[in-house]
Amino acid sequence: MKTAVVTGASSGIGKEICRMLNGHGIRVYGIGRTFCEDQAAQTPLFIPIICDLSDTAALTGLIRRILSETPVDILINNAGTAYYGPHEELNPQKIHEMVAVNLEAPLILTQLLLRSLKAQQGAVINISSVTAKHSGNTHGCAYGATKAGLSSFTASLFEEVRKYGVRVVAIHPDMTRTGLYRNADFCCAEDQECALSPKTVARAVETALFADSGCVITDITLQPQKRKILRKAKEK
Ligand SMILES: NC(=O)c1ccc[n+]([C@@H]2O[C@H](COP(=O)([O-])OP(=O)(O)OC[C@H]3O[C@@H](n4cnc5c(N)ncnc54)[C@H](OP(=O)(O)O)[C@@H]3O)[C@@H](O)[C@H]2O)c1
């Protein structure tokens, strides 16, 4: 049986990726901080693990424990956090959290798992963002920078490990209907065609993961058919 480690498994895109992997008979160690009870009850192939990704010592211990139980075939760095607004109005804690979760944790997890992934001829799939490809992320400078870093890491890692048979993929979704915009002053427009569904992003991961042998889909960019966002009403 194949084994995957998926971060951000408790909601949104990550939850759909776990469902997709379990559907293929892949056992998933899903990392998050808050799981609802029914998620673990759905299948014994899903093992929820509570861990704050910004706690490097806890993360390292956790991965060592998993590797002592089983080799790991697939790593999906999906967890992310986003704060928007003029850069001057962010604070150091928010900046630190975005760098730790969006960039540092994927680098550390990849390092800890790479020997197993090479032995298994496995895959690393990083959920980046279309913002990684934009040079002007007004009011999202720091978030965009973390995602650009993740995409840069993904491309370099592919060059390093392609000869070992490891697939390395960056997925670049645009607006997707999840809770990611909880801290933003905007959200997805209601029109279905103005935002992607988490299931669509999970399908892109599936496509990359099950690509023909000898072919690596290194980059998938997903955009909704129409461009529109909603400004949230200001709280009084
Ligand atoms: N939604 C979009 O429009 C969009 C577009 C492009 C890219 N993305 C990327 O897609 C990925 C998934 O985000 P989403 O849209 O599905 O948002 P989401 O529903 O808010 O999911 C974020 C996930 O990350 C986990 N997470 C955040 N901070 C964590 C921490 N410190 N420790 C452990 N887990 C943590 C959350 O777990 P807990 O809640 O349990 O802590 C949650 O499972 C992110 O990398 C995001 O940047 C999203």
Short mmCIF file of C-alpha atoms and ligand atoms in Angstrom, two decimals:
data_model
loop_
_atom_site.label_atom_id
_atom_site.label_comp_id
_atom_site.label_asym_id
_atom_site.label_seq_id
_atom_site.Cartn_x
_atom_site.Cartn_y
_atom_site.Cartn_z
CA MET A 1 0.00 0.00 0.00
CA LYS A 2 1.28 3.49 -0.86
CA THR A 3 1.57 6.13 1.85
CA ALA A 4 1.21 9.90 1.56
CA VAL A 5 1.85 12.80 3.91
CA VAL A 6 -0.49 15.72 3.23
CA THR A 7 -0.35 19.04 5.06
CA GLY A 8 -3.41 21.22 5.50
CA ALA A 9 -5.52 18.05 5.48
CA SER A 10 -8.25 19.45 7.69
CA SER A 11 -10.02 21.75 5.25
CA GLY A 12 -10.40 23.17 1.75
CA ILE A 13 -8.10 21.88 -0.97
CA GLY A 14 -6.15 19.55 1.35
CA LYS A 15 -9.29 17.78 2.53
CA GLU A 16 -10.27 17.06 -1.09
CA ILE A 17 -6.76 15.85 -1.92
CA CYS A 18 -6.93 13.40 1.01
CA ARG A 19 -10.32 12.14 -0.19
CA MET A 20 -8.92 11.65 -3.70
CA LEU A 21 -5.84 9.77 -2.43
CA ASN A 22 -7.93 7.55 -0.12
CA GLY A 23 -10.15 6.80 -3.12
CA HIS A 24 -7.09 5.37 -4.86
CA GLY A 25 -6.37 3.15 -1.83
CA ILE A 26 -3.50 5.36 -0.65
CA ARG A 27 -3.03 5.69 3.12
CA VAL A 28 -2.78 9.35 4.16
CA TYR A 29 -1.13 10.88 7.21
CA GLY A 30 -2.97 14.21 7.19
CA ILE A 31 -1.48 17.10 9.13
CA GLY A 32 -3.58 19.97 10.48
CA ARG A 33 -4.44 21.71 13.74
CA THR A 34 -8.22 21.24 13.92
CA PHE A 35 -10.05 18.24 12.45
CA CYS A 36 -13.78 17.62 12.59
CA GLU A 37 -14.62 14.22 14.03
CA ASP A 38 -16.31 12.77 10.96
CA GLN A 39 -13.22 13.22 8.75
CA ALA A 40 -11.27 10.48 10.51
CA ALA A 41 -14.33 8.26 10.76
CA GLN A 42 -14.80 8.12 6.97
CA THR A 43 -11.98 5.64 6.26
CA PRO A 44 -9.20 3.92 8.20
CA LEU A 45 -6.90 5.01 5.34
CA PHE A 46 -7.01 8.57 6.73
CA ILE A 47 -4.86 9.21 9.80
CA PRO A 48 -5.32 12.74 11.16
CA ILE A 49 -2.31 14.22 12.93
CA ILE A 50 -2.49 17.41 14.95
CA CYS A 51 0.70 19.41 14.52
CA ASP A 52 1.47 23.09 14.12
CA LEU A 53 3.72 23.30 11.07
CA SER A 54 5.58 26.25 12.52
CA ASP A 55 6.79 24.03 15.39
CA THR A 56 9.91 22.56 13.74
CA ALA A 57 10.79 20.26 16.64
CA ALA A 58 7.30 18.73 16.72
CA LEU A 59 7.26 18.37 12.93
CA THR A 60 10.66 16.66 12.88
CA GLY A 61 9.63 14.23 15.62
CA LEU A 62 6.39 13.47 13.82
CA ILE A 63 8.07 12.66 10.50
CA ARG A 64 10.67 10.46 12.22
CA ARG A 65 7.81 8.55 13.89
CA ILE A 66 5.99 8.06 10.56
CA LEU A 67 9.19 6.89 8.85
CA SER A 68 9.77 4.37 11.64
CA GLU A 69 6.37 2.86 10.77
CA THR A 70 6.41 3.00 6.96
CA PRO A 71 8.21 4.40 3.93
CA VAL A 72 6.54 7.46 2.43
CA ASP A 73 5.76 7.58 -1.32
CA ILE A 74 4.03 10.93 -1.67
CA LEU A 75 4.45 14.32 0.01
CA ILE A 76 1.85 16.98 -0.65
CA ASN A 77 2.76 20.38 0.76
CA ASN A 78 -0.65 21.99 0.74
CA ALA A 79 -1.04 23.91 4.01
CA GLY A 80 -1.02 27.65 3.65
CA THR A 81 -1.99 30.81 5.41
CA ALA A 82 -2.62 34.25 3.96
CA TYR A 83 -2.79 37.79 5.27
CA TYR A 84 -3.52 40.59 2.84
CA GLY A 85 -3.28 44.36 2.99
CA PRO A 86 -0.64 47.04 2.51
CA HIS A 87 2.69 45.55 3.61
CA GLU A 88 3.11 48.34 6.16
CA GLU A 89 -0.06 47.14 7.91
CA LEU A 90 1.01 43.49 8.36
CA ASN A 91 2.88 42.73 11.56
CA PRO A 92 6.02 40.62 12.12
CA GLN A 93 3.99 37.72 13.59
CA LYS A 94 1.80 37.43 10.46
CA ILE A 95 4.85 37.61 8.21
CA HIS A 96 6.61 34.96 10.28
CA GLU A 97 3.54 32.68 10.17
CA MET A 98 3.24 32.93 6.36
CA VAL A 99 6.94 32.21 5.82
CA ALA A 100 6.90 29.32 8.31
CA VAL A 101 3.78 27.59 6.99
CA ASN A 102 3.93 28.41 3.27
CA LEU A 103 7.66 28.06 2.66
CA GLU A 104 9.76 26.82 5.57
CA ALA A 105 7.60 23.79 6.44
CA PRO A 106 7.58 22.46 2.83
CA LEU A 107 11.38 22.81 2.67
CA ILE A 108 11.82 21.00 5.99
CA LEU A 109 9.30 18.24 5.21
CA THR A 110 10.89 17.62 1.83
CA GLN A 111 14.32 17.39 3.42
CA LEU A 112 13.14 14.94 6.07
CA LEU A 113 11.30 12.71 3.58
CA LEU A 114 13.53 12.89 0.52
CA ARG A 115 15.51 9.73 1.18
CA SER A 116 12.29 7.72 1.42
CA LEU A 117 10.76 9.47 -1.60
CA LYS A 118 13.85 8.63 -3.68
CA ALA A 119 13.82 5.00 -2.54
CA GLN A 120 10.12 4.76 -3.42
CA GLN A 121 10.47 6.74 -6.71
CA GLY A 122 7.72 8.88 -5.25
CA ALA A 123 6.36 12.37 -5.69
CA VAL A 124 6.46 15.82 -4.11
CA ILE A 125 3.51 18.02 -5.01
CA ASN A 126 3.53 21.61 -3.82
CA ILE A 127 0.35 23.67 -3.78
CA SER A 128 1.71 27.05 -4.73
CA SER A 129 -0.50 29.80 -6.15
CA VAL A 130 -0.99 31.75 -9.33
CA THR A 131 0.39 34.69 -7.30
CA ALA A 132 3.82 33.05 -7.59
CA LYS A 133 3.76 33.95 -11.27
CA HIS A 134 2.64 37.58 -10.84
CA SER A 135 5.19 40.29 -10.37
CA GLY A 136 2.65 42.68 -8.87
CA ASN A 137 0.67 41.23 -5.95
CA THR A 138 -0.61 44.51 -4.54
CA HIS A 139 -1.73 43.95 -0.93
CA GLY A 140 -0.30 40.43 -1.08
CA CYS A 141 3.45 41.12 -1.31
CA ALA A 142 4.46 38.77 1.49
CA TYR A 143 2.03 35.96 0.61
CA GLY A 144 3.10 36.18 -3.06
CA ALA A 145 6.76 36.09 -2.04
CA THR A 146 6.28 32.88 -0.04
CA LYS A 147 4.53 31.24 -2.99
CA ALA A 148 7.18 32.45 -5.48
CA GLY A 149 9.78 30.90 -3.17
CA LEU A 150 7.85 27.63 -3.07
CA SER A 151 7.60 27.50 -6.87
CA SER A 152 11.30 28.29 -7.25
CA PHE A 153 12.14 25.50 -4.78
CA THR A 154 9.89 23.10 -6.69
CA ALA A 155 11.60 23.74 -10.03
CA SER A 156 15.10 23.40 -8.53
CA LEU A 157 14.19 20.26 -6.61
CA PHE A 158 12.92 18.62 -9.79
CA GLU A 159 16.31 19.19 -11.44
CA GLU A 160 18.03 17.70 -8.40
CA VAL A 161 15.98 14.53 -8.09
CA ARG A 162 14.58 13.76 -11.54
CA LYS A 163 17.35 11.22 -12.13
CA TYR A 164 16.12 9.23 -9.12
CA GLY A 165 12.63 8.87 -10.58
CA VAL A 166 10.98 11.36 -8.20
CA ARG A 167 8.16 13.50 -9.62
CA VAL A 168 8.15 17.11 -8.45
CA VAL A 169 5.15 19.24 -9.29
CA ALA A 170 3.94 22.77 -8.58
CA ILE A 171 0.21 23.42 -8.76
CA HIS A 172 -0.71 27.08 -9.28
CA PRO A 173 -4.40 27.63 -8.51
CA ASP A 174 -6.13 30.98 -8.80
CA MET A 175 -9.11 31.83 -6.54
CA THR A 176 -10.60 28.71 -4.99
CA ARG A 177 -13.66 28.50 -2.74
CA THR A 178 -12.10 27.76 0.66
CA GLY A 179 -11.59 29.52 3.97
CA LEU A 180 -8.26 31.01 2.88
CA TYR A 181 -9.73 34.50 2.54
CA ARG A 182 -11.02 34.64 6.15
CA ASN A 183 -8.51 37.41 6.92
CA ALA A 184 -9.00 39.32 3.67
CA ASP A 185 -11.31 42.21 2.83
CA PHE A 186 -12.40 40.34 -0.32
CA CYS A 187 -13.86 36.93 -1.13
CA CYS A 188 -14.96 34.80 -4.09
CA ALA A 189 -17.84 36.10 -6.21
CA GLU A 190 -20.98 33.98 -6.08
CA ASP A 191 -21.00 33.11 -9.81
CA GLN A 192 -19.66 29.52 -9.98
CA GLU A 193 -17.39 30.37 -12.90
CA CYS A 194 -15.56 33.07 -10.92
CA ALA A 195 -13.71 30.66 -8.61
CA LEU A 196 -12.37 27.10 -8.67
CA SER A 197 -13.64 24.36 -6.40
CA PRO A 198 -11.24 22.49 -4.09
CA LYS A 199 -12.24 19.32 -5.93
CA THR A 200 -10.94 20.78 -9.20
CA VAL A 201 -7.55 21.42 -7.60
CA ALA A 202 -7.53 17.87 -6.20
CA ARG A 203 -8.20 16.57 -9.71
CA ALA A 204 -5.16 18.48 -10.98
CA VAL A 205 -3.08 16.78 -8.27
CA GLU A 206 -4.52 13.44 -9.39
CA THR A 207 -3.58 14.17 -13.02
CA ALA A 208 0.01 15.00 -12.06
CA LEU A 209 0.32 12.03 -9.72
CA PHE A 210 -0.93 9.48 -12.23
CA ALA A 211 0.75 10.90 -15.35
CA ASP A 212 2.17 8.35 -17.78
CA SER A 213 5.41 6.72 -16.74
CA GLY A 214 8.42 8.68 -17.99
CA CYS A 215 6.45 11.94 -18.08
CA VAL A 216 6.44 14.54 -15.30
CA ILE A 217 3.84 17.30 -15.35
CA THR A 218 5.98 19.83 -13.53
CA ASP A 219 3.53 22.74 -13.43
CA ILE A 220 -0.24 23.06 -13.59
CA THR A 221 -1.90 26.49 -13.56
CA LEU A 222 -5.63 26.64 -12.92
CA GLN A 223 -7.73 29.74 -13.51
CA PRO A 224 -11.48 30.22 -13.21
CA GLN A 225 -13.28 30.96 -16.45
CA LYS A 226 -14.23 34.48 -15.32
CA ARG A 227 -12.35 37.08 -13.29
CA LYS A 228 -14.34 38.68 -10.48
CA ILE A 229 -13.87 39.09 -6.74
CA LEU A 230 -16.21 40.55 -4.12
CA ARG A 231 -15.27 43.25 -1.64
CA LYS A 232 -16.52 42.29 1.83
CA ALA A 233 -18.78 44.80 3.50
CA LYS A 234 -16.85 46.82 6.11
CA GLU A 235 -17.73 45.98 9.75
CA LYS A 236 -19.23 48.95 11.57
N1 LIG B 1 -8.13 29.24 -1.82
C1 LIG B 1 -7.46 29.82 -2.80
O1 LIG B 1 -7.98 30.68 -3.51
C2 LIG B 1 -6.04 29.40 -3.10
C3 LIG B 1 -5.45 29.86 -4.29
C4 LIG B 1 -4.13 29.50 -4.56
C5 LIG B 1 -3.43 28.72 -3.68
N2 LIG B 1 -4.03 28.29 -2.53
C6 LIG B 1 -3.24 27.48 -1.61
O2 LIG B 1 -3.91 26.27 -1.36
C7 LIG B 1 -3.46 25.74 -0.12
C8 LIG B 1 -4.65 25.24 0.69
O3 LIG B 1 -5.40 26.36 1.13
P1 LIG B 1 -7.00 26.39 1.11
O4 LIG B 1 -7.38 27.35 0.07
O5 LIG B 1 -7.54 25.02 1.09
O6 LIG B 1 -7.29 27.13 2.51
P2 LIG B 1 -7.83 26.60 3.91
O7 LIG B 1 -9.15 25.94 3.75
O8 LIG B 1 -7.70 27.76 4.83
O9 LIG B 1 -6.79 25.46 4.31
C9 LIG B 1 -5.53 25.76 4.87
C10 LIG B 1 -5.00 24.50 5.53
O10 LIG B 1 -3.69 24.79 6.05
C11 LIG B 1 -3.63 24.35 7.41
N3 LIG B 1 -2.74 25.17 8.20
C12 LIG B 1 -2.62 26.52 8.20
N4 LIG B 1 -1.72 26.92 9.12
C13 LIG B 1 -1.24 25.79 9.71
C14 LIG B 1 -0.29 25.54 10.72
N5 LIG B 1 0.38 26.53 11.34
N6 LIG B 1 -0.05 24.26 11.09
C15 LIG B 1 -0.73 23.23 10.50
N7 LIG B 1 -1.65 23.41 9.51
C16 LIG B 1 -1.90 24.68 9.13
C17 LIG B 1 -5.06 24.48 7.93
O11 LIG B 1 -5.23 23.60 9.02
P3 LIG B 1 -5.96 24.05 10.38
O12 LIG B 1 -7.08 24.96 10.01
O13 LIG B 1 -6.41 22.74 10.96
O14 LIG B 1 -4.91 24.73 11.16
C18 LIG B 1 -5.87 24.05 6.72
O15 LIG B 1 -6.02 22.65 6.68
C19 LIG B 1 -2.67 26.86 0.56
O16 LIG B 1 -1.29 26.63 0.42
C20 LIG B 1 -3.06 28.08 -0.22
O17 LIG B 1 -2.06 29.08 -0.19
C21 LIG B 1 -5.32 28.59 -2.23
#
